[in-house]
Amino acid sequence: MATVKRPSLSLAATQAIELSRKDDNNLVSSHRPSTVDDVYYGDETAARSDAERIRDRSLLTPDEEKKLVRRIDWHLMPLCSLIFMFKNLDSDNVSNARIMNRGSNMNIMTQLAMTADEYNLVTVLYFLPYIVFEAPSNLLLKRVSPSRWQSRIMVTWGIVLACHCAVTNKSGLYTARFFLGLAEAGQFPGVILQMTYWYRPDEMSLRLLYFYTCGNLSGIFSGLLAFAFDHLSGAGGLLGWQWLMLVEAIATIITGVTVWFLLPDSFIQARLPPNAPRADESNFNFGEILSSLKDIRLWLFTLIWASFTVGTSGVRFYQSTVIADLGFTSIATAQILNLPITILGLLVICLTGLHANNGRLPRPLYPLTFLLIILASYAVLVAYPSTAAVYAVTLVGNAVTATWFPVMWPWRVQTTSRTTGSAFSIGFVNSYGQIGGAVGPQLFRADYAPRYRTSFGVAMGLVFACISITLVTWWVTRHAERNTRKVNGARVRAAARGESVVEDLTKEDLKGDLKGLR
């Protein structure tokens, strides 16, 4: 990757660095500005020593670094968020299609002659290729470049989604969902990996707030689209669910082509910690994969993801059906009742992200709090005191379920290292965490309808297991988590004084987690 100069940034720099503020362990430098030509992107910064990296970081005043990060945000985050929104939209449409035109011969299950249990298999076949291909996809991302790889993913899955319109039986739907999962595999962990190329671990929380807030707008759009196409069924010779798939497919393909030209690929490496991916590293280092597989943290985080997704994915998949079964209103309007869940989830994501960004509380406290709320919500669903109570806890439980992911990912990525290791670890955790998408809906078999008490009881057990594993993982990663929070807190205090922190989490911090386990 060639070095690229960005003269338009033309940032002021410093001639001297004064270390100060011993209460922040000398992490802060104050600045006396002069000027330099520009900031460098790419390979040239990759080979610099840690001391040179800190020196380069110190060349920017706090205001200048803030402007630089703001430019990165505007170039990177809108596109990443849009990609994630389309992924959610296109993967969740099958659950909305399930109740479109319900009770008529235009319903997808009637058209394809499928039972409820047979329809559950579409999620299994959709997530199986995710589990197998997400980690390999992440390993290919840097070799091909993020913009081209993400564009390829989107255009491919858009084409497969359009092919859903030609489905005439359940075998065709199974095949289409399998290839849709295969096409989408690697999209989400690829975006998370690319963010580690641009942001420090302490900056991920706020960016994931933007990412998940925009991405989860899909819950609003999908409900509105399903509501609209439910009434459009039969127009142009297409049923409502076919219109839903076709319109989303066209929008996905157009966005995928745009990503090729607009998504930035280069790195800003002088700002990144020593364990971050580097532009001059080899695209594939088998030793880093072996090291990752020997790291107990990889398996602990994978177990967290798996137990959480199995315990919550079924509830999310059946959200539309459960609401429709409550008898509040018509099937079409039941789609609209999904919207408050999404809106509440977005509010909780925003409030939590802003609070977690200050580094005052240990990060694991946030997912643990959400898990306890989910556990309490499921207990009400098992008891089933009234339809209003069931809808209320569905609203709260699924809203905080959506908020769990953006508070978990910053914790996960702060323990990864280097290009291959980061790509493999992020892809591995996300891919095998997708087991929930395959297994979760199977808990909600027709035998347990309409109240699904057994289903929610099993989900409670899985959420409790997730809480237990999260506590163990917190203890194992306590050194890196504490030191990352310490650096983040120092940055917040330094910014208020017009100063900046020039140090980051080090390899020694990461290794400190494992010393007590050997």
Short mmCIF file of C-alpha atoms in Angstrom, two decimals:
data_model
loop_
_atom_site.label_atom_id
_atom_site.label_comp_id
_atom_site.label_asym_id
_atom_site.label_seq_id
_atom_site.Cartn_x
_atom_site.Cartn_y
_atom_site.Cartn_z
CA MET A 1 0.00 0.00 0.00
CA ALA A 2 1.58 3.26 -1.09
CA THR A 3 2.01 6.26 1.16
CA VAL A 4 -0.56 8.94 0.49
CA LYS A 5 -0.20 12.56 1.58
CA ARG A 6 -3.29 14.47 2.58
CA PRO A 7 -2.30 18.15 2.25
CA SER A 8 -5.86 19.28 2.86
CA LEU A 9 -5.50 18.27 6.51
CA SER A 10 -2.52 20.66 6.96
CA LEU A 11 -2.37 20.33 10.75
CA ALA A 12 -0.36 22.31 13.28
CA ALA A 13 2.27 20.42 15.28
CA THR A 14 4.60 20.91 18.22
CA GLN A 15 8.30 21.58 18.68
CA ALA A 16 8.48 20.31 22.23
CA ILE A 17 6.68 17.83 24.44
CA GLU A 18 6.22 18.41 28.13
CA LEU A 19 5.18 15.41 30.16
CA SER A 20 2.89 16.48 32.94
CA ARG A 21 -0.03 15.54 35.13
CA LYS A 22 1.47 12.80 37.28
CA ASP A 23 -2.02 11.85 38.44
CA ASP A 24 -2.49 10.37 34.95
CA ASN A 25 0.86 8.54 35.18
CA ASN A 26 2.64 10.84 32.72
CA LEU A 27 0.31 9.89 29.92
CA VAL A 28 -0.41 13.51 29.01
CA SER A 29 1.54 15.95 26.88
CA SER A 30 0.91 19.67 26.48
CA HIS A 31 1.67 21.40 23.20
CA ARG A 32 3.43 24.43 21.77
CA PRO A 33 2.31 24.55 18.16
CA SER A 34 4.27 25.29 15.04
CA THR A 35 3.48 23.80 11.63
CA VAL A 36 4.22 20.69 9.61
CA ASP A 37 3.24 19.82 6.10
CA ASP A 38 0.69 17.10 6.65
CA VAL A 39 -0.26 13.78 8.23
CA TYR A 40 0.81 10.53 6.60
CA TYR A 41 -1.40 7.53 5.92
CA GLY A 42 -0.21 4.05 5.02
CA ASP A 43 2.87 1.87 5.11
CA GLU A 44 5.43 4.53 5.96
CA THR A 45 4.27 4.79 9.57
CA ALA A 46 4.01 1.04 10.05
CA ALA A 47 7.71 0.34 10.58
CA ARG A 48 8.25 3.07 13.13
CA SER A 49 9.19 2.20 16.67
CA ASP A 50 6.82 2.77 19.54
CA ALA A 51 8.84 5.83 20.59
CA GLU A 52 8.48 7.30 17.10
CA ARG A 53 4.78 6.52 17.12
CA ILE A 54 4.35 8.42 20.39
CA ARG A 55 6.41 11.28 18.99
CA ASP A 56 4.20 11.45 15.91
CA ARG A 57 1.10 11.39 18.07
CA SER A 58 2.44 14.30 20.06
CA LEU A 59 2.74 16.42 16.91
CA LEU A 60 -0.99 17.04 16.96
CA THR A 61 -2.66 19.38 19.40
CA PRO A 62 -5.88 18.08 20.97
CA ASP A 63 -8.01 20.28 18.71
CA GLU A 64 -6.15 19.08 15.63
CA GLU A 65 -6.52 15.44 16.56
CA LYS A 66 -10.20 16.00 17.23
CA LYS A 67 -10.60 17.49 13.74
CA LEU A 68 -8.71 14.58 12.23
CA VAL A 69 -10.89 12.00 13.99
CA ARG A 70 -13.99 13.94 12.93
CA ARG A 71 -12.86 13.68 9.30
CA ILE A 72 -12.37 9.94 9.73
CA ASP A 73 -15.83 9.65 11.25
CA TRP A 74 -17.49 11.44 8.35
CA HIS A 75 -15.68 9.35 5.74
CA LEU A 76 -15.95 5.95 7.41
CA MET A 77 -18.87 5.64 9.81
CA PRO A 78 -21.83 6.59 7.58
CA LEU A 79 -20.90 3.93 5.02
CA CYS A 80 -20.13 1.28 7.64
CA SER A 81 -23.43 2.01 9.36
CA LEU A 82 -25.31 1.86 6.07
CA ILE A 83 -23.76 -1.52 5.24
CA PHE A 84 -24.79 -2.85 8.66
CA MET A 85 -28.32 -1.48 8.27
CA PHE A 86 -28.79 -3.30 4.97
CA LYS A 87 -27.41 -6.49 6.47
CA ASN A 88 -29.96 -6.36 9.29
CA LEU A 89 -32.72 -5.42 6.88
CA ASP A 90 -31.99 -8.27 4.50
CA SER A 91 -31.46 -10.93 7.16
CA ASP A 92 -34.58 -10.05 9.19
CA ASN A 93 -37.00 -9.80 6.28
CA VAL A 94 -37.80 -13.51 6.50
CA SER A 95 -39.32 -13.06 9.96
CA ASN A 96 -41.47 -10.15 8.72
CA ALA A 97 -42.49 -12.11 5.61
CA ARG A 98 -43.75 -14.87 7.90
CA ILE A 99 -46.79 -12.86 9.01
CA MET A 100 -47.39 -10.75 5.90
CA ASN A 101 -50.88 -11.48 4.50
CA ARG A 102 -51.27 -14.08 7.26
CA GLY A 103 -54.44 -16.11 6.97
CA SER A 104 -54.68 -15.65 3.20
CA ASN A 105 -53.34 -17.59 0.23
CA MET A 106 -50.82 -14.78 -0.35
CA ASN A 107 -48.85 -15.59 2.82
CA ILE A 108 -45.38 -17.01 2.14
CA MET A 109 -45.99 -20.13 4.25
CA THR A 110 -49.25 -20.83 2.41
CA GLN A 111 -47.68 -20.18 -0.98
CA LEU A 112 -44.74 -22.52 -0.29
CA ALA A 113 -46.81 -25.09 1.66
CA MET A 114 -44.65 -24.84 4.78
CA THR A 115 -45.42 -25.61 8.40
CA ALA A 116 -44.15 -23.39 11.23
CA ASP A 117 -41.41 -25.88 12.11
CA GLU A 118 -40.33 -26.17 8.48
CA TYR A 119 -40.14 -22.40 8.26
CA ASN A 120 -37.80 -22.38 11.27
CA LEU A 121 -35.22 -24.25 9.19
CA VAL A 122 -34.68 -21.20 6.96
CA THR A 123 -32.69 -19.59 9.80
CA VAL A 124 -30.56 -22.73 10.27
CA LEU A 125 -29.63 -22.81 6.61
CA TYR A 126 -29.02 -19.04 6.59
CA PHE A 127 -26.58 -19.10 9.51
CA LEU A 128 -24.65 -22.29 8.71
CA PRO A 129 -22.43 -20.64 6.06
CA TYR A 130 -21.89 -17.74 8.46
CA ILE A 131 -20.36 -20.11 11.00
CA VAL A 132 -18.00 -21.64 8.43
CA PHE A 133 -16.97 -18.68 6.27
CA GLU A 134 -16.82 -15.53 8.43
CA ALA A 135 -13.28 -16.05 9.76
CA PRO A 136 -11.82 -16.91 6.29
CA SER A 137 -13.60 -13.87 4.88
CA ASN A 138 -11.89 -11.60 7.40
CA LEU A 139 -8.50 -13.03 6.48
CA LEU A 140 -9.13 -12.09 2.85
CA LEU A 141 -10.35 -8.57 3.58
CA LYS A 142 -6.96 -6.89 3.90
CA ARG A 143 -5.47 -8.67 0.87
CA VAL A 144 -8.34 -7.61 -1.39
CA SER A 145 -8.98 -4.23 0.37
CA PRO A 146 -12.02 -3.43 2.53
CA SER A 147 -13.84 -1.37 -0.11
CA ARG A 148 -13.71 -4.05 -2.80
CA TRP A 149 -14.41 -6.92 -0.42
CA GLN A 150 -17.41 -5.24 1.22
CA SER A 151 -18.69 -4.18 -2.21
CA ARG A 152 -18.39 -7.76 -3.44
CA ILE A 153 -20.29 -9.01 -0.39
CA MET A 154 -23.15 -6.53 -0.82
CA VAL A 155 -23.62 -6.93 -4.56
CA THR A 156 -23.53 -10.73 -4.23
CA TRP A 157 -26.09 -10.87 -1.45
CA GLY A 158 -28.29 -8.35 -3.28
CA ILE A 159 -28.38 -10.64 -6.32
CA VAL A 160 -29.19 -13.68 -4.15
CA LEU A 161 -31.93 -11.74 -2.36
CA ALA A 162 -33.51 -10.83 -5.70
CA CYS A 163 -33.55 -14.53 -6.57
CA HIS A 164 -35.92 -15.10 -3.62
CA CYS A 165 -38.71 -13.71 -5.80
CA ALA A 166 -38.47 -16.76 -8.07
CA VAL A 167 -38.91 -19.24 -5.21
CA THR A 168 -41.95 -21.52 -5.64
CA ASN A 169 -41.46 -24.16 -2.94
CA LYS A 170 -39.75 -24.69 0.40
CA SER A 171 -36.64 -26.28 -1.15
CA GLY A 172 -36.14 -23.15 -3.20
CA LEU A 173 -36.45 -20.97 -0.10
CA TYR A 174 -33.97 -23.15 1.81
CA THR A 175 -31.50 -22.89 -1.06
CA ALA A 176 -31.94 -19.14 -1.38
CA ARG A 177 -31.42 -18.53 2.36
CA PHE A 178 -28.30 -20.72 2.42
CA PHE A 179 -26.69 -18.76 -0.42
CA LEU A 180 -27.78 -15.48 1.14
CA GLY A 181 -25.93 -16.42 4.33
CA LEU A 182 -22.93 -17.49 2.26
CA ALA A 183 -22.93 -14.16 0.40
CA GLU A 184 -23.26 -12.08 3.60
CA ALA A 185 -20.62 -14.02 5.57
CA GLY A 186 -17.82 -11.70 6.61
CA GLN A 187 -19.72 -8.43 6.28
CA PHE A 188 -20.13 -7.61 9.96
CA PRO A 189 -16.74 -8.80 11.34
CA GLY A 190 -15.13 -7.14 8.32
CA VAL A 191 -16.56 -3.77 9.36
CA ILE A 192 -15.41 -4.29 12.98
CA LEU A 193 -11.93 -5.23 11.74
CA GLN A 194 -11.73 -2.18 9.51
CA MET A 195 -12.65 0.04 12.44
CA THR A 196 -9.59 -1.29 14.31
CA TYR A 197 -7.48 0.06 11.41
CA TRP A 198 -8.67 3.59 12.17
CA TYR A 199 -9.64 3.83 15.85
CA ARG A 200 -8.01 3.07 19.18
CA PRO A 201 -9.86 0.66 21.54
CA ASP A 202 -10.94 3.52 23.80
CA GLU A 203 -12.51 5.25 20.76
CA MET A 204 -14.49 2.22 19.62
CA SER A 205 -17.32 2.67 22.10
CA LEU A 206 -18.51 5.99 20.68
CA ARG A 207 -18.08 4.82 17.08
CA LEU A 208 -20.02 1.65 17.76
CA LEU A 209 -22.73 3.88 19.18
CA TYR A 210 -23.03 5.56 15.75
CA PHE A 211 -22.70 2.21 14.01
CA TYR A 212 -25.40 0.38 15.95
CA THR A 213 -27.73 3.35 16.16
CA CYS A 214 -27.77 3.75 12.38
CA GLY A 215 -27.63 0.00 11.75
CA ASN A 216 -30.59 -0.75 13.97
CA LEU A 217 -32.74 1.74 12.09
CA SER A 218 -33.40 -1.34 9.96
CA GLY A 219 -35.93 -2.38 12.61
CA ILE A 220 -37.98 0.70 11.79
CA PHE A 221 -37.62 0.42 8.02
CA SER A 222 -38.32 -3.32 7.94
CA GLY A 223 -41.55 -2.91 9.90
CA LEU A 224 -42.73 -0.04 7.70
CA LEU A 225 -41.80 -1.86 4.49
CA ALA A 226 -43.56 -5.04 5.62
CA PHE A 227 -46.63 -3.00 6.54
CA ALA A 228 -46.63 -1.25 3.16
CA PHE A 229 -46.04 -4.33 1.02
CA ASP A 230 -48.62 -6.30 2.97
CA HIS A 231 -51.16 -3.97 1.37
CA LEU A 232 -49.42 -4.04 -2.02
CA SER A 233 -49.65 -7.80 -2.38
CA GLY A 234 -50.76 -8.84 -5.85
CA ALA A 235 -49.64 -5.66 -7.61
CA GLY A 236 -47.48 -6.27 -10.69
CA GLY A 237 -47.99 -10.00 -10.37
CA LEU A 238 -45.91 -10.18 -7.18
CA LEU A 239 -47.00 -11.04 -3.66
CA GLY A 240 -46.20 -8.76 -0.73
CA TRP A 241 -43.23 -10.81 0.49
CA GLN A 242 -41.79 -10.89 -3.05
CA TRP A 243 -42.03 -7.10 -3.30
CA LEU A 244 -40.26 -6.85 0.06
CA MET A 245 -37.36 -9.01 -1.13
CA LEU A 246 -37.08 -7.34 -4.54
CA VAL A 247 -37.03 -3.73 -3.33
CA GLU A 248 -34.47 -4.51 -0.62
CA ALA A 249 -32.34 -6.40 -3.16
CA ILE A 250 -32.21 -3.47 -5.59
CA ALA A 251 -31.30 -1.02 -2.83
CA THR A 252 -28.57 -3.40 -1.58
CA ILE A 253 -26.97 -3.75 -5.02
CA ILE A 254 -26.93 0.02 -5.58
CA THR A 255 -25.34 0.58 -2.17
CA GLY A 256 -22.79 -2.16 -2.80
CA VAL A 257 -21.59 -0.49 -6.00
CA THR A 258 -21.30 2.83 -4.13
CA VAL A 259 -19.18 1.21 -1.42
CA TRP A 260 -16.53 0.23 -3.99
CA PHE A 261 -15.84 3.89 -4.74
CA LEU A 262 -16.42 5.60 -1.38
CA LEU A 263 -15.29 3.30 1.44
CA PRO A 264 -11.74 4.32 2.52
CA ASP A 265 -9.03 1.63 2.69
CA SER A 266 -5.91 3.36 4.06
CA PHE A 267 -4.75 3.25 7.66
CA ILE A 268 -3.86 6.05 10.05
CA GLN A 269 -1.27 4.18 12.05
CA ALA A 270 0.59 6.73 14.13
CA ARG A 271 -2.52 7.10 16.30
CA LEU A 272 -2.98 3.37 16.89
CA PRO A 273 -1.69 1.30 19.85
CA PRO A 274 1.19 -1.17 19.39
CA ASN A 275 -1.13 -4.19 19.18
CA ALA A 276 -3.19 -2.70 16.32
CA PRO A 277 -3.06 -4.11 12.76
CA ARG A 278 -0.29 -2.65 10.58
CA ALA A 279 -0.31 -1.90 6.87
CA ASP A 280 3.07 -3.54 6.19
CA GLU A 281 2.22 -6.80 7.95
CA SER A 282 1.76 -9.89 5.84
CA ASN A 283 -1.79 -10.57 4.76
CA PHE A 284 -1.66 -14.00 6.37
CA ASN A 285 0.43 -15.12 9.34
CA PHE A 286 -0.38 -18.67 10.41
CA GLY A 287 1.53 -18.21 13.67
CA GLU A 288 -0.89 -15.49 14.76
CA ILE A 289 -3.82 -17.83 14.15
CA LEU A 290 -2.20 -20.52 16.30
CA SER A 291 -1.51 -17.98 19.04
CA SER A 292 -5.15 -16.86 18.91
CA LEU A 293 -6.39 -20.45 19.17
CA LYS A 294 -4.21 -20.97 22.27
CA ASP A 295 -5.59 -17.84 23.91
CA ILE A 296 -8.27 -18.72 26.47
CA ARG A 297 -9.86 -15.32 25.92
CA LEU A 298 -10.83 -16.32 22.37
CA TRP A 299 -12.81 -19.29 23.67
CA LEU A 300 -14.37 -17.38 26.56
CA PHE A 301 -15.64 -14.60 24.31
CA THR A 302 -16.88 -17.20 21.81
CA LEU A 303 -18.83 -18.95 24.57
CA ILE A 304 -20.29 -15.60 25.65
CA TRP A 305 -21.45 -14.84 22.11
CA ALA A 306 -22.82 -18.36 21.56
CA SER A 307 -24.79 -18.55 24.82
CA PHE A 308 -26.14 -15.03 24.32
CA THR A 309 -27.23 -15.50 20.73
CA VAL A 310 -28.82 -18.91 21.33
CA GLY A 311 -30.67 -17.45 24.31
CA THR A 312 -31.90 -14.32 22.50
CA SER A 313 -31.98 -14.94 18.72
CA GLY A 314 -35.11 -17.06 18.89
CA VAL A 315 -36.96 -14.33 20.75
CA ARG A 316 -35.92 -11.78 18.15
CA PHE A 317 -36.84 -14.08 15.27
CA TYR A 318 -40.29 -14.70 16.77
CA GLN A 319 -40.83 -11.11 17.86
CA SER A 320 -43.28 -10.32 15.04
CA THR A 321 -45.12 -13.62 15.48
CA VAL A 322 -45.38 -13.31 19.26
CA ILE A 323 -46.78 -9.78 18.95
CA ALA A 324 -49.24 -10.93 16.29
CA ASP A 325 -50.35 -13.81 18.54
CA LEU A 326 -51.09 -11.44 21.43
CA GLY A 327 -54.31 -10.39 19.73
CA PHE A 328 -53.82 -6.65 20.10
CA THR A 329 -54.78 -5.79 16.54
CA SER A 330 -54.68 -6.88 12.91
CA ILE A 331 -51.68 -8.70 11.48
CA ALA A 332 -50.64 -5.73 9.33
CA THR A 333 -50.77 -3.33 12.26
CA ALA A 334 -48.85 -5.86 14.38
CA GLN A 335 -45.86 -5.00 12.18
CA ILE A 336 -46.08 -1.44 13.50
CA LEU A 337 -46.00 -2.69 17.10
CA ASN A 338 -42.43 -3.83 16.41
CA LEU A 339 -41.34 -0.22 15.95
CA PRO A 340 -41.37 0.85 19.64
CA ILE A 341 -38.97 -2.01 20.41
CA THR A 342 -36.50 -0.69 17.84
CA ILE A 343 -36.93 2.93 18.95
CA LEU A 344 -36.37 2.05 22.62
CA GLY A 345 -33.33 0.00 21.63
CA LEU A 346 -31.86 2.98 19.78
CA LEU A 347 -32.38 5.23 22.82
CA VAL A 348 -30.72 2.73 25.15
CA ILE A 349 -27.80 2.32 22.72
CA CYS A 350 -27.23 6.08 22.62
CA LEU A 351 -27.43 6.62 26.37
CA THR A 352 -25.26 3.60 27.19
CA GLY A 353 -22.67 4.40 24.53
CA LEU A 354 -22.24 7.97 25.72
CA HIS A 355 -21.92 6.88 29.34
CA ALA A 356 -19.56 3.96 28.61
CA ASN A 357 -17.29 6.25 26.60
CA ASN A 358 -16.16 8.18 29.70
CA GLY A 359 -14.47 5.08 31.14
CA ARG A 360 -15.70 5.62 34.68
CA LEU A 361 -17.24 2.18 35.11
CA PRO A 362 -15.73 -1.19 34.15
CA ARG A 363 -17.03 -2.11 30.71
CA PRO A 364 -18.28 -5.61 31.68
CA LEU A 365 -20.81 -4.00 34.04
CA TYR A 366 -22.84 -2.81 31.06
CA PRO A 367 -23.45 -6.19 29.36
CA LEU A 368 -23.98 -7.81 32.76
CA THR A 369 -26.69 -5.26 33.58
CA PHE A 370 -28.42 -5.93 30.26
CA LEU A 371 -28.25 -9.68 30.80
CA LEU A 372 -29.98 -9.32 34.18
CA ILE A 373 -32.74 -7.21 32.58
CA ILE A 374 -33.19 -9.83 29.84
CA LEU A 375 -33.34 -12.58 32.47
CA ALA A 376 -36.05 -10.73 34.38
CA SER A 377 -37.99 -10.09 31.16
CA TYR A 378 -37.95 -13.77 30.25
CA ALA A 379 -39.21 -14.66 33.72
CA VAL A 380 -42.29 -12.52 33.04
CA LEU A 381 -42.74 -14.18 29.65
CA VAL A 382 -42.70 -17.59 31.36
CA ALA A 383 -45.25 -16.45 33.97
CA TYR A 384 -47.40 -14.74 31.28
CA PRO A 385 -49.46 -12.56 33.65
CA SER A 386 -51.26 -10.65 30.87
CA THR A 387 -50.90 -9.73 27.22
CA ALA A 388 -50.01 -6.14 28.13
CA ALA A 389 -47.24 -7.31 30.48
CA VAL A 390 -45.90 -9.68 27.82
CA TYR A 391 -45.71 -6.88 25.27
CA ALA A 392 -44.04 -4.57 27.82
CA VAL A 393 -41.26 -7.03 28.67
CA THR A 394 -40.86 -7.96 25.00
CA LEU A 395 -40.34 -4.25 24.40
CA VAL A 396 -37.73 -3.90 27.17
CA GLY A 397 -36.03 -7.28 26.75
CA ASN A 398 -35.47 -7.06 23.01
CA ALA A 399 -34.44 -3.41 23.25
CA VAL A 400 -31.58 -4.15 25.66
CA THR A 401 -30.70 -7.26 23.64
CA ALA A 402 -29.85 -4.95 20.73
CA THR A 403 -27.75 -2.80 23.08
CA TRP A 404 -25.64 -5.71 24.32
CA PHE A 405 -23.51 -5.94 21.17
CA PRO A 406 -22.12 -2.38 21.00
CA VAL A 407 -20.94 -2.56 24.62
CA MET A 408 -19.32 -5.97 24.10
CA TRP A 409 -17.29 -5.33 20.95
CA PRO A 410 -14.94 -2.65 22.40
CA TRP A 411 -14.13 -5.04 25.24
CA ARG A 412 -13.41 -7.83 22.74
CA VAL A 413 -11.24 -5.87 20.30
CA GLN A 414 -9.00 -4.44 23.03
CA THR A 415 -7.63 -7.97 23.60
CA THR A 416 -6.80 -8.73 19.94
CA SER A 417 -3.42 -8.15 18.31
CA ARG A 418 -1.89 -7.60 14.85
CA THR A 419 -3.47 -8.05 11.43
CA THR A 420 -3.99 -11.81 11.10
CA GLY A 421 -4.65 -12.26 14.81
CA SER A 422 -7.25 -9.48 14.88
CA ALA A 423 -8.93 -10.64 11.66
CA PHE A 424 -9.11 -14.25 12.81
CA SER A 425 -10.20 -13.54 16.39
CA ILE A 426 -12.95 -11.08 15.43
CA GLY A 427 -14.22 -13.35 12.65
CA PHE A 428 -14.04 -16.48 14.82
CA VAL A 429 -15.99 -15.00 17.73
CA ASN A 430 -18.66 -13.53 15.48
CA SER A 431 -19.00 -16.60 13.27
CA TYR A 432 -19.34 -19.20 16.00
CA GLY A 433 -21.49 -16.77 17.93
CA GLN A 434 -23.90 -17.08 14.98
CA ILE A 435 -24.83 -20.52 16.24
CA GLY A 436 -27.60 -18.68 18.05
CA GLY A 437 -29.19 -17.71 14.76
CA ALA A 438 -29.33 -21.37 13.78
CA VAL A 439 -30.33 -22.90 17.12
CA GLY A 440 -32.29 -20.10 18.83
CA PRO A 441 -35.43 -20.21 16.64
CA GLN A 442 -35.59 -24.00 17.07
CA LEU A 443 -36.50 -23.40 20.70
CA PHE A 444 -39.77 -21.86 19.48
CA ARG A 445 -41.35 -24.89 17.89
CA ALA A 446 -45.05 -25.04 17.12
CA ASP A 447 -45.55 -27.50 20.00
CA TYR A 448 -44.80 -24.67 22.45
CA ALA A 449 -47.15 -22.09 20.88
CA PRO A 450 -48.79 -19.76 21.62
CA ARG A 451 -47.16 -18.80 24.95
CA TYR A 452 -43.79 -20.56 24.44
CA ARG A 453 -43.23 -20.96 28.19
CA THR A 454 -40.81 -23.85 27.70
CA SER A 455 -38.94 -21.85 25.07
CA PHE A 456 -38.49 -18.84 27.33
CA GLY A 457 -37.50 -21.11 30.23
CA VAL A 458 -34.66 -22.62 28.19
CA ALA A 459 -33.68 -19.11 27.05
CA MET A 460 -33.46 -18.06 30.70
CA GLY A 461 -31.00 -20.88 31.40
CA LEU A 462 -28.81 -19.83 28.48
CA VAL A 463 -28.81 -16.17 29.55
CA PHE A 464 -27.82 -17.25 33.07
CA ALA A 465 -24.94 -19.27 31.57
CA CYS A 466 -23.90 -16.18 29.61
CA ILE A 467 -23.81 -14.16 32.84
CA SER A 468 -21.56 -16.76 34.48
CA ILE A 469 -19.12 -16.87 31.53
CA THR A 470 -19.05 -13.07 31.36
CA LEU A 471 -17.99 -12.89 35.02
CA VAL A 472 -15.17 -15.39 34.39
CA THR A 473 -14.05 -13.46 31.30
CA TRP A 474 -14.03 -10.22 33.25
CA TRP A 475 -11.65 -11.76 35.76
CA VAL A 476 -9.39 -13.15 33.02
CA THR A 477 -9.22 -9.82 31.12
CA ARG A 478 -9.15 -7.58 34.19
CA HIS A 479 -5.68 -6.14 33.50
CA ALA A 480 -6.33 -5.05 29.91
CA GLU A 481 -9.83 -3.83 30.76
CA ARG A 482 -8.60 -1.79 33.73
CA ASN A 483 -5.67 -0.27 31.86
CA THR A 484 -7.79 0.59 28.81
CA ARG A 485 -10.30 2.31 31.08
CA LYS A 486 -7.43 4.14 32.81
CA VAL A 487 -6.05 5.46 29.51
CA ASN A 488 -9.53 6.46 28.38
CA GLY A 489 -10.19 8.31 31.62
CA ALA A 490 -6.87 10.11 31.30
CA ARG A 491 -7.82 11.19 27.76
CA VAL A 492 -11.15 12.58 28.90
CA ARG A 493 -9.48 14.60 31.67
CA ALA A 494 -6.67 15.73 29.38
CA ALA A 495 -9.09 16.96 26.71
CA ALA A 496 -10.77 19.17 29.28
CA ARG A 497 -7.36 20.80 29.96
CA GLY A 498 -6.44 21.25 26.29
CA GLU A 499 -3.92 18.41 26.45
CA SER A 500 -3.70 14.96 24.92
CA VAL A 501 -2.63 11.47 25.94
CA VAL A 502 0.13 9.96 23.83
CA GLU A 503 0.31 6.43 25.24
CA ASP A 504 -1.89 3.42 24.72
CA LEU A 505 -2.50 -0.10 25.89
CA THR A 506 0.69 -2.09 25.39
CA LYS A 507 1.52 -5.73 24.68
CA GLU A 508 2.53 -6.07 28.31
CA ASP A 509 -0.96 -4.98 29.36
CA LEU A 510 -2.47 -7.66 27.14
CA LYS A 511 -0.10 -10.36 28.36
CA GLY A 512 -0.83 -9.39 31.95
CA ASP A 513 -4.25 -10.99 31.62
CA LEU A 514 -2.70 -14.40 31.08
CA LYS A 515 0.11 -14.42 33.66
CA GLY A 516 -2.11 -15.67 36.43
CA LEU A 517 -3.42 -18.53 34.26
CA ARG A 518 -0.07 -20.18 33.62
#
